[in-house]
XYZ file of C-alpha atoms in Angstrom:
581
model
C 59.605 13.995 25.558
C 59.723 10.439 24.348
C 62.360 9.443 26.922
C 60.879 11.461 29.785
C 60.063 9.117 32.704
C 56.383 8.829 33.529
C 55.780 9.912 37.146
C 52.586 8.740 38.816
C 51.941 9.978 42.367
C 49.230 7.335 42.723
C 51.315 4.404 41.487
C 50.249 2.151 44.311
C 46.609 2.936 43.665
C 47.102 2.222 40.008
C 48.563 -1.211 40.681
C 45.808 -2.002 43.169
C 43.243 -0.882 40.596
C 44.829 -3.031 37.901
C 44.823 -6.024 40.214
C 41.167 -5.499 41.042
C 40.289 -4.987 37.392
C 42.167 -8.090 36.278
C 40.318 -10.174 38.854
C 37.055 -9.129 37.179
C 36.248 -10.905 33.965
C 34.204 -7.963 32.556
C 37.238 -5.726 33.022
C 39.391 -8.288 31.216
C 36.880 -8.375 28.396
C 36.943 -4.588 28.103
C 40.758 -4.492 28.018
C 40.802 -7.278 25.448
C 38.257 -5.433 23.285
C 40.321 -2.280 23.696
C 43.423 -4.062 22.372
C 41.525 -5.848 19.587
C 39.336 -2.858 18.715
C 41.266 0.241 19.856
C 38.724 2.492 18.131
C 35.896 1.243 20.356
C 35.801 4.669 21.930
C 33.589 5.659 18.986
C 31.552 2.484 18.785
C 29.149 0.984 21.246
C 25.441 1.523 21.586
C 24.678 4.432 19.293
C 21.173 4.807 20.610
C 22.377 5.506 24.166
C 25.203 7.706 22.847
C 22.833 9.783 20.803
C 20.404 10.171 23.659
C 22.930 12.274 25.583
C 24.910 13.735 22.688
C 23.727 17.269 23.373
C 25.164 17.042 26.893
C 28.595 15.594 26.071
C 31.854 17.470 26.372
C 33.885 16.924 23.197
C 37.127 16.842 25.175
C 36.401 14.251 27.875
C 33.511 12.710 25.962
C 31.396 12.620 29.092
C 28.367 14.526 30.365
C 29.244 18.137 31.237
C 30.674 19.022 34.625
C 30.532 22.780 35.249
C 29.972 23.535 31.551
C 31.288 26.793 30.055
C 30.576 28.345 26.668
C 33.253 29.714 24.331
C 32.686 32.946 22.350
C 32.117 30.797 19.249
C 29.172 29.096 20.966
C 30.585 25.635 21.789
C 30.329 24.038 25.236
C 32.962 22.154 27.272
C 33.672 21.159 30.861
C 35.451 24.049 32.575
C 38.339 21.899 33.777
C 38.708 20.218 30.358
C 38.877 23.536 28.511
C 41.228 25.061 31.080
C 43.657 22.132 30.738
C 43.435 22.306 26.966
C 44.404 25.987 26.964
C 47.228 25.453 29.501
C 48.837 22.943 27.135
C 48.633 25.294 24.157
C 50.353 28.604 23.392
C 47.104 30.043 22.025
C 43.532 29.957 23.223
C 41.309 28.365 20.597
C 38.111 26.332 20.400
C 38.961 22.600 20.464
C 36.067 21.952 18.056
C 36.014 24.662 15.384
C 39.636 25.821 16.020
C 38.640 29.507 16.195
C 41.477 31.458 17.857
C 40.843 34.044 20.573
C 43.285 36.963 20.766
C 42.455 37.418 24.435
C 41.824 34.557 26.811
C 38.044 34.541 27.416
C 36.734 34.725 30.937
C 35.007 31.396 31.511
C 31.727 31.519 33.378
C 29.667 28.445 34.149
C 26.542 28.047 32.008
C 24.121 27.473 34.890
C 21.195 26.425 32.697
C 23.268 23.813 30.884
C 24.730 22.618 34.187
C 21.261 22.128 35.650
C 20.218 20.126 32.585
C 23.420 18.047 32.736
C 23.046 17.438 36.491
C 19.421 16.430 35.970
C 20.490 13.996 33.264
C 23.208 12.574 35.532
C 20.673 12.197 38.315
C 18.209 10.355 36.116
C 20.819 8.142 34.469
C 22.954 7.647 37.575
C 21.009 4.587 38.647
C 21.972 2.881 35.400
C 25.713 3.585 35.780
C 27.990 1.973 38.372
C 29.535 4.396 40.869
C 33.241 5.029 40.322
C 35.306 5.039 43.559
C 38.566 6.786 44.310
C 41.653 4.625 43.668
C 43.784 6.624 46.145
C 41.573 6.178 49.216
C 43.083 3.577 51.606
C 40.189 3.285 54.018
C 36.584 3.800 53.061
C 36.673 4.653 49.391
C 34.950 7.878 48.439
C 33.196 8.648 45.205
C 35.624 9.728 42.469
C 35.233 13.271 41.138
C 37.553 12.915 38.140
C 39.651 10.291 36.374
C 43.203 11.259 35.422
C 44.408 9.696 32.198
C 48.062 10.492 32.963
C 47.874 8.964 36.432
C 45.588 6.168 35.264
C 43.514 6.631 38.403
C 40.128 7.896 39.497
C 40.330 10.461 42.311
C 37.985 11.883 44.909
C 37.836 15.600 45.680
C 40.579 15.371 48.371
C 43.065 13.396 46.276
C 42.364 15.621 43.297
C 43.705 18.715 45.147
C 47.309 18.102 43.985
C 46.164 18.521 40.361
C 45.003 22.060 41.157
C 48.345 23.528 42.325
C 51.222 21.152 41.394
C 52.467 22.521 38.023
C 53.342 19.117 36.596
C 49.997 17.618 37.664
C 48.043 20.616 36.388
C 49.017 19.521 32.873
C 47.432 16.085 33.328
C 44.309 15.256 31.345
C 41.235 14.922 33.541
C 37.893 13.482 32.508
C 34.671 12.670 34.307
C 35.116 9.484 36.345
C 34.858 6.301 34.314
C 34.989 2.681 35.377
C 36.815 1.390 32.314
C 39.769 3.783 32.593
C 42.034 1.315 30.760
C 40.045 1.992 27.585
C 41.312 5.613 27.654
C 45.005 4.667 28.150
C 47.445 3.431 25.518
C 48.308 -0.122 26.577
C 51.724 0.129 24.963
C 52.954 3.491 26.238
C 50.632 4.025 29.216
C 49.808 7.460 27.910
C 46.362 9.057 27.361
C 44.683 8.290 24.050
C 44.505 11.830 22.734
C 44.666 11.273 18.973
C 42.774 9.273 16.367
C 44.610 7.596 13.481
C 42.421 7.823 10.404
C 44.657 5.437 8.454
C 44.228 2.593 10.945
C 40.903 3.788 12.413
C 42.152 3.555 15.997
C 42.834 5.797 18.992
C 46.537 6.437 19.751
C 48.690 8.401 22.160
C 51.362 10.987 21.333
C 54.137 8.380 21.518
C 52.319 6.167 18.987
C 52.688 8.918 16.356
C 56.467 8.623 16.716
C 56.444 4.873 16.224
C 53.922 2.556 14.540
C 51.732 5.453 13.413
C 54.466 7.770 12.240
C 53.464 9.849 9.204
C 49.872 8.629 9.582
C 46.922 10.971 9.313
C 46.136 11.664 12.966
C 43.754 14.236 14.425
C 42.688 15.120 17.970
C 40.106 12.807 19.377
C 37.828 15.768 19.982
C 37.850 16.689 16.281
C 37.194 13.125 15.101
C 34.492 12.733 17.715
C 32.866 15.979 16.595
C 32.882 14.931 12.950
C 31.524 11.513 13.785
C 28.852 13.038 15.976
C 27.899 15.226 13.040
C 27.727 12.119 10.840
C 25.770 10.293 13.513
C 23.395 13.229 13.586
C 22.898 12.952 9.827
C 22.468 9.198 10.129
C 19.989 9.730 12.932
C 18.109 12.204 10.745
C 18.044 9.640 7.933
C 16.885 6.912 10.308
C 14.205 9.176 11.750
C 13.059 10.006 8.221
C 12.935 6.281 7.414
C 10.876 5.763 10.556
C 8.514 8.567 9.547
C 8.248 7.150 6.012
C 7.352 3.753 7.371
C 4.893 5.167 9.886
C 3.326 7.084 7.019
C 3.192 3.886 4.937
C 1.523 2.084 7.866
C -1.093 4.841 7.989
C -1.572 4.591 4.223
C -2.038 0.811 4.469
C -4.452 1.179 7.377
C -6.323 3.866 5.462
C -6.494 1.624 2.388
C -7.805 -1.244 4.509
C -10.379 1.097 6.067
C -11.459 2.336 2.624
C -11.650 -1.264 1.412
C -13.699 -2.206 4.466
C -16.095 0.692 3.883
C -16.313 -0.163 0.201
C -16.992 -3.826 0.978
C -19.682 -2.924 3.507
C -21.289 -0.595 0.977
C -21.133 -3.263 -1.726
C -22.717 -5.763 0.642
C -25.453 -3.286 1.505
C -25.992 -2.492 -2.182
C -26.145 -6.210 -3.027
C -28.671 -6.825 -0.283
C -30.698 -3.860 -1.534
C -30.553 -5.115 -5.142
C -31.657 -8.641 -4.335
C -34.235 -7.441 -1.819
C -35.734 -5.234 -4.520
C -35.670 -8.145 -6.979
C -37.364 -10.436 -4.488
C -40.028 -7.805 -3.844
C -40.534 -7.370 -7.599
C -40.851 -11.125 -8.040
C -43.295 -11.335 -5.161
C -45.379 -8.484 -6.601
C -45.286 -10.023 -10.083
C -46.163 -13.414 -8.657
C -49.103 -11.875 -6.811
C -50.189 -10.160 -10.029
C -49.953 -13.457 -11.936
C -51.916 -15.309 -9.252
C -54.509 -12.559 -9.346
C -54.787 -12.982 -13.125
C -55.190 -16.726 -12.744
C -57.752 -16.356 -9.993
C -59.671 -13.772 -12.035
C -59.572 -16.213 -14.946
C -61.040 -18.884 -12.697
C -63.702 -16.537 -11.354
C -64.643 -15.504 -14.923
C -64.921 -19.174 -15.899
C -67.130 -19.814 -12.887
C -69.355 -16.801 -13.708
C -69.628 -17.964 -17.341
C -70.477 -21.471 -16.205
C -73.160 -20.181 -13.861
C -74.793 -18.156 -16.672
C -74.696 -21.060 -19.128
C -76.054 -23.484 -16.565
C -78.856 -21.070 -15.807
C -79.703 -20.802 -19.510
C -79.561 -24.564 -19.932
C -81.813 -25.121 -16.945
C -84.297 -22.609 -18.372
C -84.281 -24.416 -21.735
C -84.655 -27.751 -19.963
C -87.750 -26.420 -18.179
C -89.213 -25.296 -21.535
C -88.371 -28.627 -23.162
C -89.908 -30.581 -20.292
C -93.177 -28.650 -20.733
C -93.110 -29.432 -24.469
C -92.407 -33.084 -23.693
C -95.433 -33.194 -21.381
C -97.607 -31.561 -24.029
C -96.483 -34.068 -26.675
C -97.135 -36.951 -24.355
C -100.643 -35.758 -23.714
C -101.412 -35.137 -27.400
C -100.194 -38.600 -28.363
C -103.095 -40.093 -26.328
C -105.789 -37.513 -27.034
C -109.124 -38.405 -28.774
C -109.810 -34.806 -29.701
C -108.845 -35.022 -33.299
C -109.932 -31.508 -34.182
C -107.833 -30.006 -31.367
C -104.814 -32.085 -32.366
C -105.014 -30.843 -35.908
C -105.379 -27.253 -34.788
C -102.205 -27.191 -32.563
C -100.177 -29.737 -34.456
C -98.013 -27.197 -36.286
C -97.096 -25.223 -33.181
C -96.383 -28.329 -31.096
C -94.317 -30.172 -33.676
C -92.005 -27.214 -34.399
C -88.889 -27.360 -32.088
C -88.806 -24.821 -29.266
C -86.477 -21.782 -29.598
C -83.211 -22.912 -27.974
C -79.460 -22.075 -28.244
C -77.064 -24.185 -30.246
C -74.741 -25.510 -27.532
C -72.447 -27.453 -29.825
C -69.629 -24.834 -29.970
C -70.168 -23.419 -26.521
C -67.661 -24.380 -23.798
C -66.020 -22.957 -20.687
C -62.417 -21.552 -21.088
C -60.557 -23.256 -18.206
C -57.078 -23.333 -19.884
C -54.965 -21.277 -17.376
C -51.847 -21.670 -19.553
C -53.610 -20.029 -22.453
C -52.990 -16.666 -24.060
C -53.923 -14.643 -21.015
C -51.535 -16.517 -18.712
C -48.816 -16.613 -21.350
C -49.211 -12.891 -21.804
C -48.988 -12.401 -18.056
C -45.863 -14.568 -17.853
C -44.264 -12.693 -20.729
C -45.047 -9.372 -19.087
C -43.620 -10.657 -15.820
C -40.430 -11.739 -17.584
C -40.113 -8.348 -19.242
C -40.636 -6.563 -15.929
C -38.068 -8.751 -14.193
C -35.539 -8.321 -17.015
C -36.003 -4.571 -16.981
C -35.682 -4.325 -13.233
C -32.731 -6.720 -13.218
C -30.962 -4.675 -15.907
C -31.580 -1.489 -13.939
C -30.268 -3.007 -10.735
C -27.251 -4.542 -12.471
C -26.461 -1.231 -14.170
C -26.771 0.509 -10.841
C -24.476 -2.067 -9.201
C -21.894 -1.869 -12.020
C -22.041 1.932 -11.937
C -21.353 1.859 -8.207
C -18.512 -0.602 -8.748
C -17.058 1.583 -11.507
C -17.103 4.619 -9.224
C -15.197 2.629 -6.631
C -12.460 1.336 -8.927
C -11.962 4.701 -10.641
C -10.187 5.846 -7.487
C -7.310 3.578 -8.562
C -6.809 5.517 -11.814
C -3.157 5.783 -12.947
C -1.449 7.897 -15.586
C -0.419 5.619 -18.454
C 1.754 6.640 -21.424
C 2.903 4.574 -24.392
C 6.467 3.223 -24.525
C 7.970 3.900 -27.993
C 10.754 1.355 -27.341
C 8.144 -1.449 -27.442
C 6.085 -0.222 -30.435
C 5.905 -2.206 -33.702
C 7.700 -0.281 -36.496
C 4.406 0.402 -38.301
C 2.773 2.044 -35.301
C 2.588 5.839 -35.057
C 2.611 7.301 -31.533
C 1.571 10.838 -30.621
C 4.129 13.209 -29.089
C 2.443 13.028 -25.680
C 2.413 9.215 -25.728
C -1.372 9.044 -25.381
C -2.455 7.935 -28.916
C -1.444 5.127 -31.271
C -2.557 4.215 -34.780
C -1.359 1.904 -37.543
C 0.581 3.414 -40.438
C 1.173 1.986 -43.908
C 4.965 2.336 -43.950
C 7.426 0.503 -41.747
C 9.677 2.913 -39.838
C 13.418 2.353 -39.560
C 13.712 1.535 -35.859
C 16.233 -0.520 -33.934
C 14.911 -4.020 -33.304
C 15.475 -4.037 -29.552
C 14.481 -7.024 -27.361
C 11.583 -4.954 -26.019
C 10.043 -4.188 -29.450
C 7.210 -6.217 -31.045
C 8.175 -7.290 -34.554
C 5.097 -9.265 -35.694
C 2.000 -8.006 -33.908
C 1.201 -4.282 -34.260
C 1.268 -3.737 -30.489
C 2.741 -1.342 -27.963
C 3.027 -1.416 -24.161
C 2.660 1.279 -21.546
C 5.798 2.653 -19.900
C 4.394 2.015 -16.441
C 4.620 -1.413 -14.823
C 2.715 -2.763 -11.826
C 3.704 -5.592 -9.484
C 1.227 -5.067 -6.641
C -1.976 -3.322 -5.654
C -4.749 -2.110 -7.949
C -4.718 0.141 -10.999
C -7.227 1.402 -13.558
C -7.087 3.291 -16.864
C -9.448 4.089 -19.774
C -8.941 3.867 -23.531
C -11.128 5.430 -26.218
C -11.924 3.010 -29.096
C -14.605 5.110 -30.806
C -14.527 4.894 -34.625
C -12.452 1.693 -34.762
C -13.510 -1.541 -36.432
C -10.840 -3.715 -34.781
C -8.768 -3.403 -31.589
C -7.445 -5.294 -28.568
C -6.713 -4.031 -25.055
C -5.618 -5.419 -21.701
C -2.462 -6.211 -19.740
C 0.500 -8.521 -20.338
C 3.277 -9.861 -18.169
C 6.827 -8.592 -18.513
C 8.392 -11.636 -20.177
C 5.801 -11.937 -22.969
C 7.244 -13.179 -26.255
C 7.600 -10.090 -28.460
C 9.320 -11.792 -31.371
C 7.057 -13.991 -33.459
C 3.486 -15.206 -33.346
C 1.758 -16.429 -30.217
C -1.805 -17.192 -29.157
C -3.314 -14.422 -27.115
C -4.438 -16.108 -23.922
C -3.613 -15.964 -20.192
C -1.408 -19.046 -20.406
C 0.955 -17.063 -22.644
C 0.841 -13.961 -20.447
C -1.926 -11.899 -22.122
C -5.253 -10.890 -20.590
C -7.123 -9.010 -23.335
C -10.506 -8.331 -24.927
C -11.173 -6.815 -28.320
C -13.318 -6.170 -31.366
C -12.587 -8.631 -34.148
C -14.025 -9.983 -37.377
C -17.712 -9.561 -38.235
C -18.003 -6.786 -35.654
C -17.834 -9.376 -32.861
C -16.521 -8.539 -29.379
C -14.394 -11.317 -27.893
C -12.435 -12.150 -24.730
C -9.120 -13.844 -25.491
C -9.345 -16.554 -22.837
C -8.050 -20.126 -23.178
C -10.953 -20.521 -25.591
C -12.218 -17.434 -27.394
C -15.330 -16.160 -25.582
C -17.902 -14.198 -27.686
C -19.257 -11.151 -25.865
C -22.884 -10.313 -26.855
C -22.762 -6.600 -26.011
C -25.974 -4.621 -26.571
C -24.273 -1.335 -27.415
C -21.193 -0.391 -29.415
C -18.331 0.324 -27.027
C -16.701 3.759 -27.214
C -14.454 3.806 -24.136
C -13.044 0.763 -22.349
C -12.065 0.821 -18.673
C -9.348 -1.660 -17.639
C -9.042 -2.589 -13.945
C -6.457 -4.903 -12.367
C -6.252 -6.208 -8.796
C -2.804 -7.822 -8.691
C -3.187 -9.710 -5.406
C -6.704 -10.934 -6.253
C -5.625 -12.102 -9.719
C -8.409 -10.069 -11.339
C -8.515 -8.267 -14.720
C -11.868 -6.608 -15.514
C -13.107 -4.602 -18.505
C -15.962 -2.071 -18.473
C -17.979 -0.091 -21.025
C -17.518 3.357 -19.495
C -20.303 5.083 -21.446
C -23.065 2.582 -20.663
C -21.442 1.850 -17.283
C -21.733 -1.878 -17.857
C -19.429 -4.828 -17.307
C -17.782 -6.383 -20.373
C -15.701 -9.311 -19.086
C -13.439 -10.410 -16.202
C -10.493 -12.782 -15.940
C -10.669 -14.161 -12.379
C -8.501 -16.453 -10.261
C -5.311 -15.546 -12.113
C -1.843 -15.836 -10.527
C 0.487 -12.911 -11.229
C 4.183 -13.368 -10.437
C 5.768 -10.760 -12.728
C 5.336 -7.107 -13.550
C 2.240 -6.304 -15.604
C 2.194 -3.727 -18.426
C -0.811 -2.051 -20.123
C -1.243 -3.508 -23.640
C -2.552 -1.732 -26.759
C -3.206 -3.125 -30.257
C -4.923 -0.723 -32.718
C -4.879 -3.491 -35.386
C -4.336 -2.829 -39.111
C -5.894 0.307 -40.587
C -7.414 -1.718 -43.488
C -7.105 0.993 -46.092
C -8.394 3.696 -43.799
C -11.433 1.795 -42.464
C -9.692 1.303 -39.112
C -7.498 4.405 -39.080
C -8.965 5.882 -35.886
C -6.407 5.878 -33.024
C -6.538 4.203 -29.653
C -6.521 7.089 -27.163
C -5.566 6.836 -23.498
C -8.158 9.187 -22.070
C -8.240 10.897 -18.663
C -10.478 9.209 -16.128
C -13.481 11.420 -15.389
C -14.654 10.288 -11.990
C -18.410 10.544 -11.495
C -19.948 11.743 -8.268
């Protein structure tokens, strides 16, 4: 077979076609790519290939023409399958290789043909029309391309392939413009095989030369396997698309929730301050009323006193007149008779200690101011508690499940089996001193790390006399002593000496809490650089680190402190977040 001369009844057409193709630079580029990348039959635009994959014949690798279905359920062009069976001693499926004891009667799948024709009609405008290479006058549209003849043929010039025995064995495919890509450039034979060793398409003669003893398979088989792989890849890509679309929806939903939360917080803030302003206005009105009443009382008192004084003045003026008259009288007997009654002072009030109370900053006003302050403080506390409670409800939606990491725990710490409790023990355990383990401070980290978004968890500290909680960055120094402050990668608060709550900022900040804390809520907003602590029971704010810059993973941080002979033996307990309605 190797030395059999290659007979081409359309040799002249072939040479004319080659001449035309070589005069076209795109055709030259395609032939060059075919020589440089002989496996390009399976490359190209995968998106367009996949869009028609269900309508491709696995023999000619083109959209079905008169498709038929084998008993095993696979579809092929009728002419392609007929030629395949004529070249073989047995009838079998080119794809799954199932053998048929009796040659099946091939009937055209009309439904599939209609779908294929519809696809060709819709996509025909995007594909250049292939003309017959054998026509000498007006060139007609090619019906098939013959790989053995290296020519595209119209219906008339294709007739020879239907009854000439030698031509009936030729390999026909749907007409293609780049026919050179389907022909071996070295042997001018159809590319019917795929060399898996060199990842290239080859002809039968190539397997007797450069590709001898190589792993070669029919193009149809390799194409089928690669289509299967492309299908899996497409499924993976589609899943990735769905995952990302889902993530987009999640992000949009988060933004919408944040927007709603922000609007609610703004409305709540306006309500709080509006209520405070109204309270202040009412209290101010009450104070002004007190002051005005004080002034009116002073005026009424003054009017009464003035009236009394005027009455006494009238009495005293009469006495003065009487005395004046008696001092000039000649009636000695009369003078002696009334002397005692006239000389005795008239009955009047002692006005020395009597005064009008006009001091508006006195006890009454001070009492009013104190009461106003108490009212404002009470209302302010109520509003602040209400605002913090609302804020706490909002951030509790970011609750995460935190467990303790035994690989980071100080050797004297005792962790519960479920990783939710930690306490300080008296004896040092024999543990490997790994780089992750604390060897000086009695601390332990959570297993979970966070490098974006928001997260929240709660820790029970009831019964403890000392403790510290918060978050730390990943590269915190775990070997030796360091100062607990943000600059060194720790954002913590705790209960220390003399029963004093403190925030471990750049300078230690005392926290004058009104109630003893039993459960601490820890909230982190990574992007905002915020770490906040809350008293869950009283639903009040403890302290916040703001304006921080996080560039590494953050880990929950727990320090139960020393047990001090049993005084501080109560454990730190990571408790489930009970969201309030």
